XYZ file of C-alpha atoms in Angstrom:
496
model
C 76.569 111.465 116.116
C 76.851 107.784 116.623
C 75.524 106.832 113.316
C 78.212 109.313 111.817
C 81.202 108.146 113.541
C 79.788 104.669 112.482
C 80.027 105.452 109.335
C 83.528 107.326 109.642
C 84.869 103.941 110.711
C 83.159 102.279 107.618
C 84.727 104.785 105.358
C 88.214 104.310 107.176
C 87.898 100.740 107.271
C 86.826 100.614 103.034
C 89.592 103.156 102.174
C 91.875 100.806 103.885
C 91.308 97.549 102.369
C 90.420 98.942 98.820
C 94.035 100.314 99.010
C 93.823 103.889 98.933
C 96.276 104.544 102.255
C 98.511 102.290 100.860
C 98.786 103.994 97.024
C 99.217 107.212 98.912
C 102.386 105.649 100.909
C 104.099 104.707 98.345
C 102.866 107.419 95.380
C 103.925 110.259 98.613
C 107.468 108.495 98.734
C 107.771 109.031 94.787
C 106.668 112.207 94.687
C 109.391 113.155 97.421
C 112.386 111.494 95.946
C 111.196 113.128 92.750
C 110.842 116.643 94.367
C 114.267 115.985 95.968
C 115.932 115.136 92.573
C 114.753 118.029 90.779
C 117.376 121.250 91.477
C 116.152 123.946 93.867
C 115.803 126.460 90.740
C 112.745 124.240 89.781
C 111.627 122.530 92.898
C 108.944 124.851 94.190
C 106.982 125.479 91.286
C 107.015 121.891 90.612
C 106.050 121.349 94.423
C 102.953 123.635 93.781
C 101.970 122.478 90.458
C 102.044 118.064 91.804
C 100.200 119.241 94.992
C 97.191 120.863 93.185
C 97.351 118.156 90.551
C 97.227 114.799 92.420
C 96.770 114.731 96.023
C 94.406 117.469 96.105
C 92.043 115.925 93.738
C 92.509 112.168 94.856
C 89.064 112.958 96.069
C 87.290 113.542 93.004
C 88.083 110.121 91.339
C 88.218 107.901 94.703
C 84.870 108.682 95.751
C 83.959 108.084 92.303
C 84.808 104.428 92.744
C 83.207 104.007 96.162
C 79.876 105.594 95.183
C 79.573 102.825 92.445
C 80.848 100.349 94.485
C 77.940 101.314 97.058
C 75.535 101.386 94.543
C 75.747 97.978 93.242
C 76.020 96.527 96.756
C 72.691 98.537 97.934
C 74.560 100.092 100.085
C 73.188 103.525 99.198
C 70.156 101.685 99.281
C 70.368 101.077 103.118
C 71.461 104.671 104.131
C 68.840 105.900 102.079
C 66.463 105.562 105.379
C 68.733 105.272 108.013
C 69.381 107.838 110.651
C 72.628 108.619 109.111
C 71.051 110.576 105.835
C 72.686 112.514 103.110
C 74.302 114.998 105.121
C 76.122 112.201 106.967
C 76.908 110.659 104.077
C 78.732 113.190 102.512
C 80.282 114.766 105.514
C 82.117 111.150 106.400
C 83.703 110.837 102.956
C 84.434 114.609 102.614
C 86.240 114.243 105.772
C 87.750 110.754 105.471
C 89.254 111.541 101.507
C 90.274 115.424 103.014
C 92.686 113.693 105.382
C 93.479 111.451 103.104
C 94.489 114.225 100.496
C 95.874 116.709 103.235
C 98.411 114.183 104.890
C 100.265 113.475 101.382
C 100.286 117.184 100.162
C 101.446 118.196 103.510
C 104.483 115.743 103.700
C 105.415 115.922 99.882
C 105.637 120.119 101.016
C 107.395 119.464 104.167
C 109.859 116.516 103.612
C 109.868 116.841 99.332
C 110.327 120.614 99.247
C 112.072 121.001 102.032
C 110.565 123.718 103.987
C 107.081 125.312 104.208
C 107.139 129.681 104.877
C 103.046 129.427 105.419
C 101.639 126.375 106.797
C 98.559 128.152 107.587
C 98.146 128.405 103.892
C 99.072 125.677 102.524
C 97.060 123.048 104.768
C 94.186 125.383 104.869
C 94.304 125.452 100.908
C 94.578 121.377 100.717
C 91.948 121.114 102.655
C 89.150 123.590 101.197
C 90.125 122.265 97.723
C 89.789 118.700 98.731
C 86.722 118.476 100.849
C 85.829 120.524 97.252
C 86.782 118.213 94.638
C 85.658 115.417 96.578
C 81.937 116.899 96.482
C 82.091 117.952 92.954
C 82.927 114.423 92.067
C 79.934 113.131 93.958
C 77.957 115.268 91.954
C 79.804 114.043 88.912
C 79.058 110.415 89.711
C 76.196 110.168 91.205
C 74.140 109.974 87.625
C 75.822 107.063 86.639
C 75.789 103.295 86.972
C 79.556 101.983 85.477
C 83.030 103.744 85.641
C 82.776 104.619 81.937
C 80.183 106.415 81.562
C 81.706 108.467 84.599
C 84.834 108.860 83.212
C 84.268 110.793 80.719
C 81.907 113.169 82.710
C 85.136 113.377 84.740
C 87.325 114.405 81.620
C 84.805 117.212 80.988
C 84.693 118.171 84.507
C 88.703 117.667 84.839
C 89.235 119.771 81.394
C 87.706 123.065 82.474
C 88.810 123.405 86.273
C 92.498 122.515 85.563
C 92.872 125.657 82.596
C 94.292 127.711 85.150
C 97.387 125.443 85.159
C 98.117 126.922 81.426
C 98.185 130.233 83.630
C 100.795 128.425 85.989
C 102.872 127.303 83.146
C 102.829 130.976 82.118
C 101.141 129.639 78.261
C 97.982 131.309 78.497
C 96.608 134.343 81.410
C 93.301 135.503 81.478
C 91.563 136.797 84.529
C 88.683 134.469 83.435
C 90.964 131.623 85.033
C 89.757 132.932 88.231
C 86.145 131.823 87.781
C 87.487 128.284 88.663
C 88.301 126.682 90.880
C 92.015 124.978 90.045
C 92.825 129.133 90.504
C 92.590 129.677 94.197
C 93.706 126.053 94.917
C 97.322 127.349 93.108
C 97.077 130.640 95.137
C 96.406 129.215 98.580
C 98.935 126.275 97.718
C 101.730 128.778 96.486
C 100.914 131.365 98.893
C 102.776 127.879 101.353
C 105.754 128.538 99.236
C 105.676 132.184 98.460
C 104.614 135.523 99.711
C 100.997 136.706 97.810
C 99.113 139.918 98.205
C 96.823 139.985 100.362
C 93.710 140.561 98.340
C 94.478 137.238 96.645
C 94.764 135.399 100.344
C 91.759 136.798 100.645
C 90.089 135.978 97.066
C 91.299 132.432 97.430
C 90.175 131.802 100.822
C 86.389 133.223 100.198
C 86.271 131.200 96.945
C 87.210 128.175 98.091
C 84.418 128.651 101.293
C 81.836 129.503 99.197
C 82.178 126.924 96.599
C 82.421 124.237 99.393
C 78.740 126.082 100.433
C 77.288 125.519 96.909
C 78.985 122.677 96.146
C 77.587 120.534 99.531
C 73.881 121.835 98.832
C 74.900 120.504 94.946
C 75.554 117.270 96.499
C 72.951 117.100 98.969
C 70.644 117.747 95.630
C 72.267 115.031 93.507
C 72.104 112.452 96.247
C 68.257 112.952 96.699
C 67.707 112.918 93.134
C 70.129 110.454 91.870
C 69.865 108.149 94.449
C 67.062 108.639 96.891
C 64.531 108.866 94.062
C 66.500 107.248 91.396
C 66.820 110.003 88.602
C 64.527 112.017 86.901
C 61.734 109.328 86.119
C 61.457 110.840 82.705
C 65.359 110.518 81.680
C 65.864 107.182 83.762
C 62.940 105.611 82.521
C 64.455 106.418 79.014
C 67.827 104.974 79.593
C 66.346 101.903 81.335
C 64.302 100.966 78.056
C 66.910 101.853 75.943
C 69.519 99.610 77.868
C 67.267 97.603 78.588
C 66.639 96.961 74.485
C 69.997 96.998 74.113
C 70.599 94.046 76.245
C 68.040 92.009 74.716
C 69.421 92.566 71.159
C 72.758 91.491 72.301
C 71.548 88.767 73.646
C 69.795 88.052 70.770
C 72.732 88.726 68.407
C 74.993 86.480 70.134
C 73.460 83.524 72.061
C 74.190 81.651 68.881
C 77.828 82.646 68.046
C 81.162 81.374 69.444
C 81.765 82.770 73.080
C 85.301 84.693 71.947
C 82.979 85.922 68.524
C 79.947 87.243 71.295
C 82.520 88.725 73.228
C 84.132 90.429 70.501
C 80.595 91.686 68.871
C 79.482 93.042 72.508
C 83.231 95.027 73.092
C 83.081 96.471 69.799
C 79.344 97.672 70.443
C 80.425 99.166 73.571
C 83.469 100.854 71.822
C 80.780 102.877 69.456
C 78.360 103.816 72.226
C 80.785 105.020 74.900
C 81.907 108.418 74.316
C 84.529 107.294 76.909
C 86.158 104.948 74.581
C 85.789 106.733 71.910
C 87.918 109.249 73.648
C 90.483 106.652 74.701
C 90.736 105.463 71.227
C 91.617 109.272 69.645
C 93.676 110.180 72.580
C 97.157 109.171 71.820
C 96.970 110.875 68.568
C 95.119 113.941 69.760
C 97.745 114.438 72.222
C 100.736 114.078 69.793
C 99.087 116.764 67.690
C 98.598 119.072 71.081
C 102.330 118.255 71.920
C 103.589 119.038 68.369
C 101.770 122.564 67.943
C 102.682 123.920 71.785
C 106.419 122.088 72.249
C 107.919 125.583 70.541
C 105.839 128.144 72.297
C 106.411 126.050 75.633
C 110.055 126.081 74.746
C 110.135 129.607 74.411
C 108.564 130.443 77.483
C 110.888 128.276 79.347
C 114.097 129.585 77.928
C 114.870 131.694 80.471
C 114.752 129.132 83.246
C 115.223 126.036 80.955
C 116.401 124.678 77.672
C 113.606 122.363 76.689
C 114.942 121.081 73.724
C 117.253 118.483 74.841
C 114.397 116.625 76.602
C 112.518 116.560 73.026
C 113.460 113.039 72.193
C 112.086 112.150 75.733
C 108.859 114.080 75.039
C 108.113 112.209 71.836
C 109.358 108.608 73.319
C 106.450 109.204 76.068
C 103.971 108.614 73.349
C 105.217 105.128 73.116
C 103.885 104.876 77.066
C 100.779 106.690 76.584
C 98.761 104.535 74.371
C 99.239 101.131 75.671
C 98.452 102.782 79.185
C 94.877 104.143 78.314
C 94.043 100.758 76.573
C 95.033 98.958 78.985
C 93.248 100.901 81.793
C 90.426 100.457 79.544
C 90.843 96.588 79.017
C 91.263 95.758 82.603
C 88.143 97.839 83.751
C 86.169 95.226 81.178
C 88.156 92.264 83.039
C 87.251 93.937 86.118
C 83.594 94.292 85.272
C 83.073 91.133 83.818
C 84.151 89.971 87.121
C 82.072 92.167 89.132
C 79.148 90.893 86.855
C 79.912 87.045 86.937
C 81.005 86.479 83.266
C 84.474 85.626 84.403
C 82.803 82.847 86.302
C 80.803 82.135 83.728
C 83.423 81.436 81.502
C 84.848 78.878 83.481
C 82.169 76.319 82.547
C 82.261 77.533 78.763
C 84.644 76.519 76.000
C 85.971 79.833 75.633
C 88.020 78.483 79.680
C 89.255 81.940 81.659
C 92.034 80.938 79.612
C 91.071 81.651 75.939
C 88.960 84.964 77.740
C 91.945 85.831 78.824
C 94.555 85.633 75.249
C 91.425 87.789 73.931
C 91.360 90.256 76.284
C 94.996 90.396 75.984
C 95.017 89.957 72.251
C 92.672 93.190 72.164
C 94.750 95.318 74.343
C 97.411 94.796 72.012
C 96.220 95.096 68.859
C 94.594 98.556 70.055
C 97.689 99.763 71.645
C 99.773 99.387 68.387
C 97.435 100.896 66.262
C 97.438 104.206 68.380
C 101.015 104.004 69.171
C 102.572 103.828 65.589
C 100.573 107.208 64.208
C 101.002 108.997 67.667
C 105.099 108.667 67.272
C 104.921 109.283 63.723
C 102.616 112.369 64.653
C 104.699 113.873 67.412
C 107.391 115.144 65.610
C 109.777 116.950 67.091
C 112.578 114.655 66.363
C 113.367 112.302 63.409
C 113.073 108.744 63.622
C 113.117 106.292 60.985
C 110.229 104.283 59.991
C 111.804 101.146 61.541
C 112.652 102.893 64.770
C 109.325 103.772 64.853
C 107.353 100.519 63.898
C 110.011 98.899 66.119
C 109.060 100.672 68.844
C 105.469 100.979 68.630
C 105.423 96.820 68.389
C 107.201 96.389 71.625
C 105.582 99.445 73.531
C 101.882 97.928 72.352
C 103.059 94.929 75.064
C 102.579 96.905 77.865
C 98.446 97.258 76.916
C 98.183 93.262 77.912
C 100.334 93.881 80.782
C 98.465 96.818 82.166
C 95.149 95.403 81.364
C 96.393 91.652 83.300
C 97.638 93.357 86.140
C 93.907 94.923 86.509
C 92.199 91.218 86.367
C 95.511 89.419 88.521
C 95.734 91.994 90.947
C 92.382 93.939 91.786
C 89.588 92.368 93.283
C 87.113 94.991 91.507
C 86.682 98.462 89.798
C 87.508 100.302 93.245
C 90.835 98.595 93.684
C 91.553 99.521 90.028
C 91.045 102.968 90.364
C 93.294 102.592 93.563
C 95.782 100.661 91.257
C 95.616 102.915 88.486
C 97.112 105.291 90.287
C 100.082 103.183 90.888
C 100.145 102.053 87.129
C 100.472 105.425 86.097
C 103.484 105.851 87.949
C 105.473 102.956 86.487
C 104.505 104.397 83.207
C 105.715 107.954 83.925
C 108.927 107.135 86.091
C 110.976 105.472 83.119
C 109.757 108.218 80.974
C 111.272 111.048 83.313
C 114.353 108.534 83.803
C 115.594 108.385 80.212
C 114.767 112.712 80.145
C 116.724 113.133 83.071
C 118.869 111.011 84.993
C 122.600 110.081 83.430
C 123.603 106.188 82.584
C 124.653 104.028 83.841
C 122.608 104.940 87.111
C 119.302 105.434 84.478
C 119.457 101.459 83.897
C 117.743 100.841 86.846
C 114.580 102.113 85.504
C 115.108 98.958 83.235
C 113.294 97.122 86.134
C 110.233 98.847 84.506
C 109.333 97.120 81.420
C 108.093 100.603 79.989
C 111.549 102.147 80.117
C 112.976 99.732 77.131
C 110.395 101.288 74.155
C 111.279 104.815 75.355
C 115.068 104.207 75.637
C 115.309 102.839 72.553
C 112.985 104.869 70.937
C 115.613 108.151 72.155
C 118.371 105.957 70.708
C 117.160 105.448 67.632
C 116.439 109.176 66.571
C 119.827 109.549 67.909
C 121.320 107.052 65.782
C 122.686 105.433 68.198
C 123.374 101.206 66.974
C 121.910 99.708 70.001
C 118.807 100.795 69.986
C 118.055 97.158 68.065
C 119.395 95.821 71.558
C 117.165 97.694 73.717
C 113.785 96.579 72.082
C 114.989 93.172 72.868
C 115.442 93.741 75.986
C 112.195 95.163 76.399
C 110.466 92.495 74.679
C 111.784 89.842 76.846
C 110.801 92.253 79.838
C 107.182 92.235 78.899
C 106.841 88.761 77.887
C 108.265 87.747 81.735
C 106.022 90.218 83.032
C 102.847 88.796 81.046
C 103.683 85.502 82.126
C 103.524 86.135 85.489
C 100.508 88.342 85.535
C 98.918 85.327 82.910
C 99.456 82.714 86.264
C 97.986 84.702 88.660
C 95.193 85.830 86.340
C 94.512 81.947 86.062
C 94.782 81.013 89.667
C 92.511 83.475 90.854
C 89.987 83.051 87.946
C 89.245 79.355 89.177
């Protein structure tokens, strides 16, 4: 018991300084001002559907971060034969990341919906599904060495739990949906809201027991195999040869080039042998195509509650976000691994200077971001927007890549803190997006703070045909370019 609540404390203490506690403080404050804004017609089922889809799953991708955190620091290595064991292991961060995850969905419910008819529910929901997600994403992680190659595991993973939310949205039923798990984590959670049947109380609550049964002895399994014994020799001696090869023919290819020419040949190798970035790069354009082909049948189904079309231009102006996010989230985990690794000290004593690393890492986030961002507007559809408007805006959106991918290297101290600040990223991204859909101006301006609110707002004016849209890019240019210089200081200061 000792060496548990030892290792509680660790947990608490790593959670802490990492930043986790303090994303949830201020990502629970959003999420109730935005609950608050949104009328009483809509609030609940948009209570239900942010519960299930952040804090009850913060699990899945924190632990995700401290597992390869642990790994590199041998860590793992060290509990491996103390008294402490898997079972400890996993039963501190299943209970330290359940709090975690129970104490925002329970005050979003409370304080951002208003009132709670089943608290019973509700918490008892939250916590199943957490404790959950946080061991499936152990399970998820614990094959891999770098948060890449987890990520996209984690898509795949993410992809077929959530399709009950298509149920939720009332686009797609099928009592397949209730095969996994997202479905009794929206039962238990809206059965805090609403009055359910019984048999679905009782569906949900089984479910959720049983898969926290299989998905512990899962764990327990991955965690001897993965860790304790290091893989299946077979596979691991595989992937150690192969990367191991690899690393010697980079080596090989680029001792003898320029440092920003090595650095380029190495990023573009890892862009073709990560699925994960190959992902990123056909994302933004995947998802305009998705957003295109289900806006009408989503607008349907909504007409009786809501008119969906007036938020169109809104819709297609978040692809000007959306890009320049995921490439920049992409960027800064390089800047964050290179630093993890000791290239960014490295490159202090070489002529490339943390400087020149720095205007190519930026350089790269930039030049990726408009690439995606001009097709993905022109793919979205729904409204019309001249070529101009949209090259216009695709320009000064691709500025927020190098700012998303600085704030990583100025602002985390490593991959864990980026996951931590990811979160928070994601939020300045969204927030202007859901400004310029929904609140009136003059009062919207104030999402100008956010540099990501000028490409959307001016995108919306230009399809509009509104004159000032010219105005706005400018705006947002200037924005960026303050922001960048800013992040570009600290980047600098911290690098030597």
């Amino acid at each position: 018991m000792s060496a548990l609540r030892a290792m509680l404390a660790w947990d608490v203490r790593l959670q802490y300084r990492y930043g986790f506690y303090a994303v949830y403080a201020i990502l629970t404050v959003a999420f109730v001002v935005g609950l608050r804004a949104i009328g009483p017609p809509l609030r609940t089922d948009a209570a239900i559907l942010l519960i299930v889809t952040d804090p009850t799953v913060l699990g899945f991708y924190f632990i995700a971060s401290l597992v390869l955190f642990e790994k590199d620091d041998g860590v793992l290595d060290a509990l491996v034969t103390s008294p402490l064991g898997d079972r400890g292991y996993l039963l501190s961060k299943v209970l330290t990341l359940s709090l975690l995850a129970t104490a925002a969905a329970t005050t979003v419910a409370i304080v951002g919906h208003g009132s709670v008819s089943n608290p019973t529910a509700l918490l008892g929901g939250v916590a199943l599904s957490a404790s959950l997600f946080v061991l499936l994403g152990f399970v998820a992680v614990a094959r891999f060495d770098s948060v890449n190659e987890y990520f996209i595991s984690a898509v795949g993973w993410g992809t077929v739990a959530f399709l009950p939310l298509f149920g939720a949205v009332g686009l797609f039923e099928t009592r397949l949906f209730y095969l996994l798990p997202a479905q009794p984590t929206l039962l238990l959670v809206e059965g805090g809201f609403r009055s359910l049947p019984a048999w679905q109380f009782a569906y949900a609550l089984a479910y959720l027991l049983s898969a926290n049964v299989v998905a512990y002895q899962w764990a327990r399994r991955a965690f001897r195999r993965h860790i304790v014994r290091g893989g299946d020799p077979g596979v691991q001696l595989g992937r150690g040869e192969v990367r191991e090869r690899r690393m010697e023919r980079d080596r090989a290819a680029t001792d003898d080039r320029a440092p920003a020419v090595a650095l380029a040949l190495a990023d573009l190798r890892n862009w073709f042998r990560d699925p994960m970035l190959v992902v990123a790069a056909t994302g933004p354009f995947a998802l305009a195509i998705v957003i295109r082909a289900a806006a009408p049948t989503v607008a349907e189904l909504a007409a009786p509650t809501i008119a969906l079309e007036p938020y169109y231009p809104a819709i297609a102006g978040s692809l000007a976000v959306f890009g320049p996010s995921i490439y920049g989230f992409v960027v800064g985990m390089f800047v964050l691994e290179d630093r993890e690794q000791g290239v960014l000290a490295a490159y202090r004593v070489s002529p490339l200077s943390p400087r020149g690393y720095l205007l190519y890492r930026g350089a790269t986030a930039y030049v990726l971001s408009l690439a995606a961002t001009a097709p993905a507007l022109a793919a979205v559809g729904l409204v019309s927007a001249s070529p101009t408007v949209l090259v216009g805006t695709a320009a000064v959106a691709a500025l927020g890549g190098p700012a998303i991918a600085l704030a990583f290297g100025a602002i985390a101290s490593n991959t864990v803190e980026g996951v931590a600040l990811s979160k928070l990223l994601n939020l300045l991204v969204l927030a202007p997006v859901v400004a310029v859909a929904v609140v009136p101006t003059p009062l919207q301006f104030v999402a100008g703070a956010v540099p990501a609110y000028w490409p959307v707002k001016a995108f919306v004016a230009g399809a509009a045909g509104a004159s000032e849209w010219p105005l706005y890019l400018l705006v947002g240019a200037g924005s960026y370019l303050i922001v960048l210089a800013v992040l570009d200081r600290a980047f600098v200061r911290r690098a030597e």
